[in-house]
PDB file of N, CA and C in Angstrom:
ATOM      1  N   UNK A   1       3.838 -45.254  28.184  1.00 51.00           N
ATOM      2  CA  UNK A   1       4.663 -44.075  28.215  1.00 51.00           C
ATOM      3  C   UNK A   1       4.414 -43.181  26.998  1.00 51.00           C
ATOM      4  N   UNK A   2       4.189 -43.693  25.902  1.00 54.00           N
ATOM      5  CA  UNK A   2       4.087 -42.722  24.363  1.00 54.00           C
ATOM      6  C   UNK A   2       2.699 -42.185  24.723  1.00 54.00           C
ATOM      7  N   UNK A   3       1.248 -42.965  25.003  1.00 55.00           N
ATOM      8  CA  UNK A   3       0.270 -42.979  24.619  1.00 55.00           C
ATOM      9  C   UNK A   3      -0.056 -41.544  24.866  1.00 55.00           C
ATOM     10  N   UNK A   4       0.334 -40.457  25.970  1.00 63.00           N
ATOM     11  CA  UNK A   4       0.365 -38.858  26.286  1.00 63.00           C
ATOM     12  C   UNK A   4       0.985 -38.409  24.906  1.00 63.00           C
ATOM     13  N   UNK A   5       1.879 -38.717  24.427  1.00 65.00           N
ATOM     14  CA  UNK A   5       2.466 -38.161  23.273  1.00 65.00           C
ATOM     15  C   UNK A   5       1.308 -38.586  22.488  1.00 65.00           C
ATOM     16  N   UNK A   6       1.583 -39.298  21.604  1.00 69.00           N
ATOM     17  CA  UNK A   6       0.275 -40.161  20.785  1.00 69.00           C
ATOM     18  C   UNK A   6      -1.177 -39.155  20.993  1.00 69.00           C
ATOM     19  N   UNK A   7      -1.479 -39.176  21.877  1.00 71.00           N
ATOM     20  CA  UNK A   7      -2.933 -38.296  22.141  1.00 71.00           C
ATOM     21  C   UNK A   7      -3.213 -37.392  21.692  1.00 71.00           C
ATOM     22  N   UNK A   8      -2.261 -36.263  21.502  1.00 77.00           N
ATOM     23  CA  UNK A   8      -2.009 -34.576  20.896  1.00 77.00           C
ATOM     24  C   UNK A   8      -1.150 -34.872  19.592  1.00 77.00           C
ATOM     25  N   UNK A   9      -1.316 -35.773  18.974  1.00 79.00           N
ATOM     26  CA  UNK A   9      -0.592 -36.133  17.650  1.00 79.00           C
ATOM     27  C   UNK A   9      -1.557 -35.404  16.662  1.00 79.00           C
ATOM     28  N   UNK A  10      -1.583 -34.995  15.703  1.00 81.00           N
ATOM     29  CA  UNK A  10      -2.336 -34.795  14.527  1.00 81.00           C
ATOM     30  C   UNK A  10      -1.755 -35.601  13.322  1.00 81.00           C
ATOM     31  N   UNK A  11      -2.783 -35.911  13.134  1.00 84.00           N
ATOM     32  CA  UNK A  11      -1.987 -37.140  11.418  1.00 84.00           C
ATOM     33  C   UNK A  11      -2.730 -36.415  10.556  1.00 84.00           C
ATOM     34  N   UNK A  12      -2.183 -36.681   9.435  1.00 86.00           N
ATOM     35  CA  UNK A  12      -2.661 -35.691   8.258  1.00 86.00           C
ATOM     36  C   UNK A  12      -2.424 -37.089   6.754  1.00 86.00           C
ATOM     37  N   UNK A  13      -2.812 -37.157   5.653  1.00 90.00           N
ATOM     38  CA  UNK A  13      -2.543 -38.141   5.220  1.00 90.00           C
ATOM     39  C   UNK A  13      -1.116 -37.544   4.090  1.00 90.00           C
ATOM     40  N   UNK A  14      -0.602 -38.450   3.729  1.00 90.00           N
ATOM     41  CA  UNK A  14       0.614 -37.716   2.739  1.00 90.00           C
ATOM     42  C   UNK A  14      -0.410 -36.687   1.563  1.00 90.00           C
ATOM     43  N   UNK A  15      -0.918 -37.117   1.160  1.00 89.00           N
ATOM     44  CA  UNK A  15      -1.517 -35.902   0.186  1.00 89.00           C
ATOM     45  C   UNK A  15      -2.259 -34.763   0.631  1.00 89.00           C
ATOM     46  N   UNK A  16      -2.632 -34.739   1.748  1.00 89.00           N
ATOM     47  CA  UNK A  16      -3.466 -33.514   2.301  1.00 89.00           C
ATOM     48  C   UNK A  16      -1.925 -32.673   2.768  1.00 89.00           C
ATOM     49  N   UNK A  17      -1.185 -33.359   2.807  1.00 89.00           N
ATOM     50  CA  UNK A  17       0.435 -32.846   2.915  1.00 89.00           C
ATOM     51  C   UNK A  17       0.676 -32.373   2.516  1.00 89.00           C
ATOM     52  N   UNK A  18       0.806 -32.836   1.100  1.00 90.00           N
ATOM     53  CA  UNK A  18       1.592 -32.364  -0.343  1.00 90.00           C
ATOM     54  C   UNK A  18       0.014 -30.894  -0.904  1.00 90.00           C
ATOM     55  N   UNK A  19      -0.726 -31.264  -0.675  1.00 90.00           N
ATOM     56  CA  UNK A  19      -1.879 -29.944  -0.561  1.00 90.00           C
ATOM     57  C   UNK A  19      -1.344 -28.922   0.066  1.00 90.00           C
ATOM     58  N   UNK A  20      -1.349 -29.038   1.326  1.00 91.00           N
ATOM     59  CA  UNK A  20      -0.929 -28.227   2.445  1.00 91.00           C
ATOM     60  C   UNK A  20       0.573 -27.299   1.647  1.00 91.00           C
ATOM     61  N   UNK A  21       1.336 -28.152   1.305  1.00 89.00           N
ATOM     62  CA  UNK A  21       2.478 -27.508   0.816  1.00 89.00           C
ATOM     63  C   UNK A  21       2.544 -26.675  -0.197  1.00 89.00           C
ATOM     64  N   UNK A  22       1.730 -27.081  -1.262  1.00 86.00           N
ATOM     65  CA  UNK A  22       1.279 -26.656  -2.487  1.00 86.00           C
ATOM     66  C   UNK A  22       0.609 -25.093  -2.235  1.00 86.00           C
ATOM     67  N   UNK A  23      -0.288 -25.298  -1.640  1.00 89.00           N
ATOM     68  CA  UNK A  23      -1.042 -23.718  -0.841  1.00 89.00           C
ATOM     69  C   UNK A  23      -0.425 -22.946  -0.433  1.00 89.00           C
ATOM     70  N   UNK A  24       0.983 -23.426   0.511  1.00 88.00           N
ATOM     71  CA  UNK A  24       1.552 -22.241   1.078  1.00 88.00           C
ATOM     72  C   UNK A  24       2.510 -22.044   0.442  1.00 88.00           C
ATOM     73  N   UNK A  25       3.160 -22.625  -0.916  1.00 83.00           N
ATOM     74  CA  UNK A  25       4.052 -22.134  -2.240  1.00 83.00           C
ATOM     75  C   UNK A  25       3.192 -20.731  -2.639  1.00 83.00           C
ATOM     76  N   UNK A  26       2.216 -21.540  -3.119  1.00 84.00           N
ATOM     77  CA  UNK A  26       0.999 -20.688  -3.947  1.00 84.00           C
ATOM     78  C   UNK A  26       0.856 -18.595  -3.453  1.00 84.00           C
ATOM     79  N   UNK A  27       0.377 -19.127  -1.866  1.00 87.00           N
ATOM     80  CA  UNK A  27       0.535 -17.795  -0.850  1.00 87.00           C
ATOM     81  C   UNK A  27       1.367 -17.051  -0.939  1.00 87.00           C
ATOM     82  N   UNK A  28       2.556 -17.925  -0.550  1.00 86.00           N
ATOM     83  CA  UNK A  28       3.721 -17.254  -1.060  1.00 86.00           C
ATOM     84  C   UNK A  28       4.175 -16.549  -2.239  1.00 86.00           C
ATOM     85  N   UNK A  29       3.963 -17.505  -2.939  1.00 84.00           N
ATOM     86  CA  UNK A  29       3.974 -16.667  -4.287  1.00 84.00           C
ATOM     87  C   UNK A  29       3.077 -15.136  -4.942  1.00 84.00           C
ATOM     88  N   UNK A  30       1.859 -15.529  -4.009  1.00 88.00           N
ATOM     89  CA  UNK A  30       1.150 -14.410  -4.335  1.00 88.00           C
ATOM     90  C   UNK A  30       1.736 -13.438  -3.474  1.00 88.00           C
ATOM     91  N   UNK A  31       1.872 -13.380  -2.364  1.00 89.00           N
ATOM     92  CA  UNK A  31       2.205 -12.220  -1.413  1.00 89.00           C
ATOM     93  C   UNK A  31       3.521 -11.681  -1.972  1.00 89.00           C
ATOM     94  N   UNK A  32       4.337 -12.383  -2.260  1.00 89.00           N
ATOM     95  CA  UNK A  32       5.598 -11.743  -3.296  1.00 89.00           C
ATOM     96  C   UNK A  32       4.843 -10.791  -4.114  1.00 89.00           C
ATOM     97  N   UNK A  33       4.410 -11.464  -4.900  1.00 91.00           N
ATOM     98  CA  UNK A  33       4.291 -10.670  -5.892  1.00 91.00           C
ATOM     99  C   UNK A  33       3.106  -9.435  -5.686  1.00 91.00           C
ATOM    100  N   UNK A  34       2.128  -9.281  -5.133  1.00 93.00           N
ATOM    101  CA  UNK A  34       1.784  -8.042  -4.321  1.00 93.00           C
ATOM    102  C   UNK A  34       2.985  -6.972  -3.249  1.00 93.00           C
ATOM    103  N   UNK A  35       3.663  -7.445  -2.961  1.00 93.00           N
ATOM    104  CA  UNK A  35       4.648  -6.918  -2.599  1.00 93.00           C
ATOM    105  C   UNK A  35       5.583  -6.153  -3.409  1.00 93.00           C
ATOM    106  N   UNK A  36       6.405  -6.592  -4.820  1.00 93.00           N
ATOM    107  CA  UNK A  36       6.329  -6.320  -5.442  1.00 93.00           C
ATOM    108  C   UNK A  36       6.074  -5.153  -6.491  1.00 93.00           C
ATOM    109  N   UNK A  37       4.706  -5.022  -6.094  1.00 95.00           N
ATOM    110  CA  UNK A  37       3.610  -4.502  -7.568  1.00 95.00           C
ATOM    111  C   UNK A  37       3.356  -3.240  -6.133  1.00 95.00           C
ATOM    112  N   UNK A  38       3.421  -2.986  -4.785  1.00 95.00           N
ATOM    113  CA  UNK A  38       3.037  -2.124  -4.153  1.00 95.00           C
ATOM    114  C   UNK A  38       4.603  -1.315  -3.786  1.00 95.00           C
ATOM    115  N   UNK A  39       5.788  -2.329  -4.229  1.00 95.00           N
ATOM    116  CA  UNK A  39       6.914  -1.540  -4.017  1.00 95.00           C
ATOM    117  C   UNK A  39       7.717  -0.459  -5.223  1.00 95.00           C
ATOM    118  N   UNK A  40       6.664  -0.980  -6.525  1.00 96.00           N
ATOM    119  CA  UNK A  40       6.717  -0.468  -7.580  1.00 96.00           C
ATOM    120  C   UNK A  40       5.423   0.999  -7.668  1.00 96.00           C
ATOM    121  N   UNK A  41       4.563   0.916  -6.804  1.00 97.00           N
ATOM    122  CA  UNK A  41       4.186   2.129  -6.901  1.00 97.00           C
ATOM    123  C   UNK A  41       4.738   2.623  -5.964  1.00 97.00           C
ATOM    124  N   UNK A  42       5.263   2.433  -4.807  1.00 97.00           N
ATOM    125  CA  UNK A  42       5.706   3.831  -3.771  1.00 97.00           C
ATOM    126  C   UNK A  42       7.156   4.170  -4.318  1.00 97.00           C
ATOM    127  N   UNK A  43       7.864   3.140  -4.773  1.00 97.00           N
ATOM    128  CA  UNK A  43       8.997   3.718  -5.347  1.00 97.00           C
ATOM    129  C   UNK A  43       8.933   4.947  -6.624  1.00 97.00           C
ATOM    130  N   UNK A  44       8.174   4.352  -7.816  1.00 97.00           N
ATOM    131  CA  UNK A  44       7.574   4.740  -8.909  1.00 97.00           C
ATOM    132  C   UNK A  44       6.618   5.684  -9.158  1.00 97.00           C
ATOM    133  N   UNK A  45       5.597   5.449  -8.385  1.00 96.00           N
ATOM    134  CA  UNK A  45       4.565   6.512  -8.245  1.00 96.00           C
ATOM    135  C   UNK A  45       3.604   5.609  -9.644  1.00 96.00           C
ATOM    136  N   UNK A  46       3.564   4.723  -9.445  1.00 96.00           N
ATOM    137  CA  UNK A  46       3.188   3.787 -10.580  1.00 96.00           C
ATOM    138  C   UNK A  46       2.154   3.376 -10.056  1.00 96.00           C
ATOM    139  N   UNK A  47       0.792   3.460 -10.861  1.00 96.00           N
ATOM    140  CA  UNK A  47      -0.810   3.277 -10.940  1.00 96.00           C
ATOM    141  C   UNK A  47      -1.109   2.406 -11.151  1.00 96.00           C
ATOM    142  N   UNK A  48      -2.612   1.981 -11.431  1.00 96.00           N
ATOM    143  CA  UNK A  48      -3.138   1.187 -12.031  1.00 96.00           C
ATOM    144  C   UNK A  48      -2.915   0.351 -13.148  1.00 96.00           C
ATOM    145  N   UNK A  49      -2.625   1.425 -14.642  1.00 97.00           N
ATOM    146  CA  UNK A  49      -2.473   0.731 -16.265  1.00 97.00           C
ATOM    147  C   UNK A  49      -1.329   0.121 -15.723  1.00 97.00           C
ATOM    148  N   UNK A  50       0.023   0.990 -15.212  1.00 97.00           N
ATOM    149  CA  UNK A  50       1.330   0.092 -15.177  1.00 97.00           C
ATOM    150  C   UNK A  50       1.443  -0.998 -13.982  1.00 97.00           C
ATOM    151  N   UNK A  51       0.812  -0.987 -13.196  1.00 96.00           N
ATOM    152  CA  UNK A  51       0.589  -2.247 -12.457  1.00 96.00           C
ATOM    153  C   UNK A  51       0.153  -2.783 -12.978  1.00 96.00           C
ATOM    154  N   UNK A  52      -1.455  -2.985 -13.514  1.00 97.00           N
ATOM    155  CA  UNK A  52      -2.001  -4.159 -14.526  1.00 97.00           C
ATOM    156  C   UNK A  52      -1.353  -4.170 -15.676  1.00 97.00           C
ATOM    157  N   UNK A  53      -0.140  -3.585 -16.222  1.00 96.00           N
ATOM    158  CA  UNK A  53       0.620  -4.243 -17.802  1.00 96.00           C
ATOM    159  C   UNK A  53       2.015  -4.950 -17.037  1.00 96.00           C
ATOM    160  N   UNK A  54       2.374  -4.648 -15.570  1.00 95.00           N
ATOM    161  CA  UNK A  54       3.451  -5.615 -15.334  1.00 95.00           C
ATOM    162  C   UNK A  54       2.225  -7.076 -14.354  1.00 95.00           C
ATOM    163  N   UNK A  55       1.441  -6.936 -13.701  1.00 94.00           N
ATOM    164  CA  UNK A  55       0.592  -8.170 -13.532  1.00 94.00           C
ATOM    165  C   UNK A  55      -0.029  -8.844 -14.361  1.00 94.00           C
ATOM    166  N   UNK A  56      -0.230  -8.641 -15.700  1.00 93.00           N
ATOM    167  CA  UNK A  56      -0.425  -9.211 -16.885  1.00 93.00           C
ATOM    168  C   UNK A  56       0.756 -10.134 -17.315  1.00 93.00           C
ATOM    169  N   UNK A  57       1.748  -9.150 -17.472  1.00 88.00           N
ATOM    170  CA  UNK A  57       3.377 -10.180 -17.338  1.00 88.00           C
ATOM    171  C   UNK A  57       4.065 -11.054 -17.075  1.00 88.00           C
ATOM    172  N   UNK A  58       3.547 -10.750 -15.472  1.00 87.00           N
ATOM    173  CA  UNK A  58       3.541 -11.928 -14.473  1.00 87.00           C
ATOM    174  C   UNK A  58       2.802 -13.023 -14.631  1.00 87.00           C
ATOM    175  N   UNK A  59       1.154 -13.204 -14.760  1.00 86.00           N
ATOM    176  CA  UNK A  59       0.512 -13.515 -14.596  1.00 86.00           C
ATOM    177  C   UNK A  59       0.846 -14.629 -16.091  1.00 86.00           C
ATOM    178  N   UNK A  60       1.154 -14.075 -17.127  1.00 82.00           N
ATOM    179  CA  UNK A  60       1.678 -14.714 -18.447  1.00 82.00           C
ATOM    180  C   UNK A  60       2.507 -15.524 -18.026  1.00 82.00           C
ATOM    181  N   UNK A  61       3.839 -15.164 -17.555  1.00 79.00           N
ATOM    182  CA  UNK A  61       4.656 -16.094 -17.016  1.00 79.00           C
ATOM    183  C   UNK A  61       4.616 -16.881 -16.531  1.00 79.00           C
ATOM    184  N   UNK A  62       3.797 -17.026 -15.524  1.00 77.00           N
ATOM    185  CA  UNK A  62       3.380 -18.210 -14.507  1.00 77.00           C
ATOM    186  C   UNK A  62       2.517 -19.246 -15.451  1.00 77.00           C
ATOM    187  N   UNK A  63       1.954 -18.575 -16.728  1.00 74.00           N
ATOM    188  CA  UNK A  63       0.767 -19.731 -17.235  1.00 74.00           C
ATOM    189  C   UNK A  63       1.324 -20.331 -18.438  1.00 74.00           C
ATOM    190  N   UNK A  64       2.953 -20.279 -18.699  1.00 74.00           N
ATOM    191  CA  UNK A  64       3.746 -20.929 -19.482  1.00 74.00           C
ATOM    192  C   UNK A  64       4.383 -21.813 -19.376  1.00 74.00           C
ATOM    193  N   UNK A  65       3.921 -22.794 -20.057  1.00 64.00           N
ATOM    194  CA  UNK A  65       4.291 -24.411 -19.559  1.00 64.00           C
ATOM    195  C   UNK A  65       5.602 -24.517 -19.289  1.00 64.00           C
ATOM    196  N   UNK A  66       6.477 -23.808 -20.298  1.00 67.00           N
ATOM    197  CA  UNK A  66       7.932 -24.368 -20.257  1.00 67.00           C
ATOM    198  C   UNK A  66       8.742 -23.425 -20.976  1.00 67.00           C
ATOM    199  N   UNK A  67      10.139 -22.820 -20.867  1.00 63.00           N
ATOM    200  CA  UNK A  67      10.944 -21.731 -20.957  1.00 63.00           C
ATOM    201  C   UNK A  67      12.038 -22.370 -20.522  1.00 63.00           C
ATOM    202  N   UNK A  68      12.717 -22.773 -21.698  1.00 57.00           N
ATOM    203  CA  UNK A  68      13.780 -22.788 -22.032  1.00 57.00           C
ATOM    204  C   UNK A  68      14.020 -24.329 -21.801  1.00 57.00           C
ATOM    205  N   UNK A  69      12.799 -25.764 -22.337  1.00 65.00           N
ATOM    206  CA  UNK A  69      12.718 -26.528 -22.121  1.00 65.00           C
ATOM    207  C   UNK A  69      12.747 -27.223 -20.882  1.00 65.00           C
ATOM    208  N   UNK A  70      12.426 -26.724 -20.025  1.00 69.00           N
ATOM    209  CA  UNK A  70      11.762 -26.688 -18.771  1.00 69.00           C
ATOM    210  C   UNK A  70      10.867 -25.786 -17.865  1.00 69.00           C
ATOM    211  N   UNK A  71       9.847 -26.634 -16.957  1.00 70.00           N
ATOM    212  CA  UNK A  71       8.912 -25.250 -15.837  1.00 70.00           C
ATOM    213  C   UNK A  71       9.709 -24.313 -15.534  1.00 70.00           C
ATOM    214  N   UNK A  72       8.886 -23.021 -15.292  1.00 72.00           N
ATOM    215  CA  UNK A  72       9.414 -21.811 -14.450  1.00 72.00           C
ATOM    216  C   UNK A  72       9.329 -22.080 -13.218  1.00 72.00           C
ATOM    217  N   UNK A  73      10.573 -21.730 -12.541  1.00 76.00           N
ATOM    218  CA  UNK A  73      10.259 -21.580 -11.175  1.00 76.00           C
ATOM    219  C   UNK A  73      10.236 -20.449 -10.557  1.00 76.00           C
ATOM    220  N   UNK A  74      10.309 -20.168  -9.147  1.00 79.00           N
ATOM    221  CA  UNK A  74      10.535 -19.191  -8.267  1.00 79.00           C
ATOM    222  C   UNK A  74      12.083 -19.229  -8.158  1.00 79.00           C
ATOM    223  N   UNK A  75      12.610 -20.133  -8.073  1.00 83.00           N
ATOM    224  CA  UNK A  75      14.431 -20.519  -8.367  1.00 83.00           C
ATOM    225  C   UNK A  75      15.158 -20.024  -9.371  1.00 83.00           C
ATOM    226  N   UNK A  76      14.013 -20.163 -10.682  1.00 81.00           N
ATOM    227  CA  UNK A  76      14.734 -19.707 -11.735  1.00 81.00           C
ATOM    228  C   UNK A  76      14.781 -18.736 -12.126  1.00 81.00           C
ATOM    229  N   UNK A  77      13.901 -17.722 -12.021  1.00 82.00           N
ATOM    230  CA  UNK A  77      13.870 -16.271 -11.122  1.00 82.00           C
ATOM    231  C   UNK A  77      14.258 -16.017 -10.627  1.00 82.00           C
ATOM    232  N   UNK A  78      14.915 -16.256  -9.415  1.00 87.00           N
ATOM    233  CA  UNK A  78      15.955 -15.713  -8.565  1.00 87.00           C
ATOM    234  C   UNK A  78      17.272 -15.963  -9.106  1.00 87.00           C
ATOM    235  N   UNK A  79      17.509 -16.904  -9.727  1.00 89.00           N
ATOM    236  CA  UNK A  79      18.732 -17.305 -10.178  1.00 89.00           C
ATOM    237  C   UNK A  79      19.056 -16.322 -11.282  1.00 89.00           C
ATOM    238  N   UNK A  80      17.971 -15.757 -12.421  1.00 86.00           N
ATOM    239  CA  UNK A  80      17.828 -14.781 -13.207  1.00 86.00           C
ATOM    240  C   UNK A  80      18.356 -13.579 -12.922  1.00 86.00           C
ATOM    241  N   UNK A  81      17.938 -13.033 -11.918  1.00 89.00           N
ATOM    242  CA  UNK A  81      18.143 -12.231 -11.579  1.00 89.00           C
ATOM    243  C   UNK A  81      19.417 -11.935 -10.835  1.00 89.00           C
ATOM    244  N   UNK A  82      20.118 -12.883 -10.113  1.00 93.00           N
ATOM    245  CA  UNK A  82      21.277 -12.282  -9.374  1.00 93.00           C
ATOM    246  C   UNK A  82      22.198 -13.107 -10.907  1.00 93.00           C
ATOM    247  N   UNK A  83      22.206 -13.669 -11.602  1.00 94.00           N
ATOM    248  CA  UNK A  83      23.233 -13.458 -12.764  1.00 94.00           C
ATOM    249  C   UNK A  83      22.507 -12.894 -13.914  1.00 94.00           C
ATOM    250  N   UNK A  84      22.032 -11.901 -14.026  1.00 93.00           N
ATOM    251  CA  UNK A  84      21.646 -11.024 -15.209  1.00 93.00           C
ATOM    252  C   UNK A  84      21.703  -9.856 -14.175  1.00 93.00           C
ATOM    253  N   UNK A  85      21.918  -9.286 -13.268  1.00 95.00           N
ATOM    254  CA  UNK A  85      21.671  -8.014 -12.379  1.00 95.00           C
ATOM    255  C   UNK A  85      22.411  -7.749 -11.032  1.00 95.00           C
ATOM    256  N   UNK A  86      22.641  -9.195 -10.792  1.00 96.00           N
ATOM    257  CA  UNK A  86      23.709  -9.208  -9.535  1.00 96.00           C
ATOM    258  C   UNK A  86      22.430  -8.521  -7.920  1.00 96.00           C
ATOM    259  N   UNK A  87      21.435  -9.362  -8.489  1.00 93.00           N
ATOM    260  CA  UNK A  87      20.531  -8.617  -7.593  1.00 93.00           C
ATOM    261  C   UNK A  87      20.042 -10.117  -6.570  1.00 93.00           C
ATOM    262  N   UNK A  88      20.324 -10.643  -5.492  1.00 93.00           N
ATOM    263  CA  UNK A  88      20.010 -11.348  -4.736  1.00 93.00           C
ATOM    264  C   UNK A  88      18.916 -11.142  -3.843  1.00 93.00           C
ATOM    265  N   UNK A  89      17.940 -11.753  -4.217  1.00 90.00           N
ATOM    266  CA  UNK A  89      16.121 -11.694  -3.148  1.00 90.00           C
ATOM    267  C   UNK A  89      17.097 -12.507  -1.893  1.00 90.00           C
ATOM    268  N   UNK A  90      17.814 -13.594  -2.398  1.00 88.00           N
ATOM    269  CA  UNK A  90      17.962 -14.588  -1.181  1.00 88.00           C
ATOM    270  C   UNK A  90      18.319 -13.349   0.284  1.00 88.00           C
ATOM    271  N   UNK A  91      18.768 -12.361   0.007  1.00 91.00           N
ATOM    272  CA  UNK A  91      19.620 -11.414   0.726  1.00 91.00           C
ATOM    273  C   UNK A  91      18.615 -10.859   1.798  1.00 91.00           C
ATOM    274  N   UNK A  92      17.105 -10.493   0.917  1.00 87.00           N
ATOM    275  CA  UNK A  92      15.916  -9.784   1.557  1.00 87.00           C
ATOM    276  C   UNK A  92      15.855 -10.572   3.201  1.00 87.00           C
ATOM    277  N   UNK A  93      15.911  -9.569   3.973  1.00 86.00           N
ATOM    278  CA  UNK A  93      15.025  -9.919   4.961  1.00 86.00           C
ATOM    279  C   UNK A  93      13.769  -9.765   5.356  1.00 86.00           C
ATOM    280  N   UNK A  94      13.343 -11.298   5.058  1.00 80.00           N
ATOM    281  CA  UNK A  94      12.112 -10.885   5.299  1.00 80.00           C
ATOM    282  C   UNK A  94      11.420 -11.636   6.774  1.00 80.00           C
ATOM    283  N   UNK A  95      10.818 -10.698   7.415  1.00 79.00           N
ATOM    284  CA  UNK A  95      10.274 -10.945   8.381  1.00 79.00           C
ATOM    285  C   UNK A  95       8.798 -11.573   8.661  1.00 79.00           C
ATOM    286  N   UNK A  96       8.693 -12.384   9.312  1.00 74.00           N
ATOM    287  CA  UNK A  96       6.919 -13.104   9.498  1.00 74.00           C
ATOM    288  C   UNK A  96       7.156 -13.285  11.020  1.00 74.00           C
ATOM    289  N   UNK A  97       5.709 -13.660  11.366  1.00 75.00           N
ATOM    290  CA  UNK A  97       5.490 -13.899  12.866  1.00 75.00           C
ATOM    291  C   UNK A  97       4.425 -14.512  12.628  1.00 75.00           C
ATOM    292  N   UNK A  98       4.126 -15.691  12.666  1.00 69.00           N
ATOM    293  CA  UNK A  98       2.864 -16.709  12.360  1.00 69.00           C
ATOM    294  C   UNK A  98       1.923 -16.324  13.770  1.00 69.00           C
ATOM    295  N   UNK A  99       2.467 -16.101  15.139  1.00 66.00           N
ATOM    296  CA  UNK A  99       1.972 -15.973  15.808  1.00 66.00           C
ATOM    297  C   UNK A  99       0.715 -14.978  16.040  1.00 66.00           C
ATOM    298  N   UNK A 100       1.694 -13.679  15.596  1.00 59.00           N
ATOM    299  CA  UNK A 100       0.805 -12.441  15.080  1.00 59.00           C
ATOM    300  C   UNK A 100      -0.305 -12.666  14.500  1.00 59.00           C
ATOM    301  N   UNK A 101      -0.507 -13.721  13.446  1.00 57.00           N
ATOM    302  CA  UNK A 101      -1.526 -13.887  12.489  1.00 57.00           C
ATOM    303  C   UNK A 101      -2.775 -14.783  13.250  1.00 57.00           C
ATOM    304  N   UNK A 102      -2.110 -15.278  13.944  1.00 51.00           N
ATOM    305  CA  UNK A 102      -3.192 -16.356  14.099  1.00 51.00           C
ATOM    306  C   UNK A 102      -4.044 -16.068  15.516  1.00 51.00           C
ATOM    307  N   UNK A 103      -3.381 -14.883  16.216  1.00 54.00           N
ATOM    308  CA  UNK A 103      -4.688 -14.140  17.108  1.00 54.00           C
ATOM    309  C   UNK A 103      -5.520 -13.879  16.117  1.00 54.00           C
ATOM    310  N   UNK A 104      -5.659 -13.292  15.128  1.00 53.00           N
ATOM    311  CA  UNK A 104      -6.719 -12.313  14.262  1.00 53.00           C
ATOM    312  C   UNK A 104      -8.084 -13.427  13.859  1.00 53.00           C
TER     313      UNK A 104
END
């Protein structure tokens, strides 16, 4: 009775897992932050130098071991921000369609 199930299974091993997961943090993280840096020029009218002196910023941030005796996160950033600004990302809607992507 399983062996139809079983057949169309894909196994993956736990670390090609924890890979897998790691990559699509990573993606994520980048597409934020291009997002970001392109919502700061149409809002701004903001170029090149000031995009590359706030992606320099960024880019600093992310390559700092530890702030405030612990890693940076994407959490702790958000958390930053809605109690220093009252500004909640959690709020963003953001929209995806995996489907969309994966005709291309």
């Amino acid at each position: 009775m399983n062996t139809r199930k079983d057949r169309y299974a894909v196994r993956i091993s736990e670390s090609s897992y924890i890979e897998m997961q790691e990559q699509a943090l990573r993606d994520g993280a980048k597409q934020g932050i291009a997002i970001a840096l392109v919502a700061l020029e149409k809002a701004f009218g903001w170029r090149k130098v000031r995009l590359e002196r706030v992606y320099s910023v960024v880019d600093d941030l992310l390559h700092l071991p530890q702030i405030l005796g612990h890693d940076v996160t994407a959490d702790d950033a958000i958390t930053y921000l809605r109690k220093t600004y009252g500004i909640d990302v959690d709020q963003l809607d953001v929209q995806v369609d995996v489907r969309e992507r994966s005709k291309q």
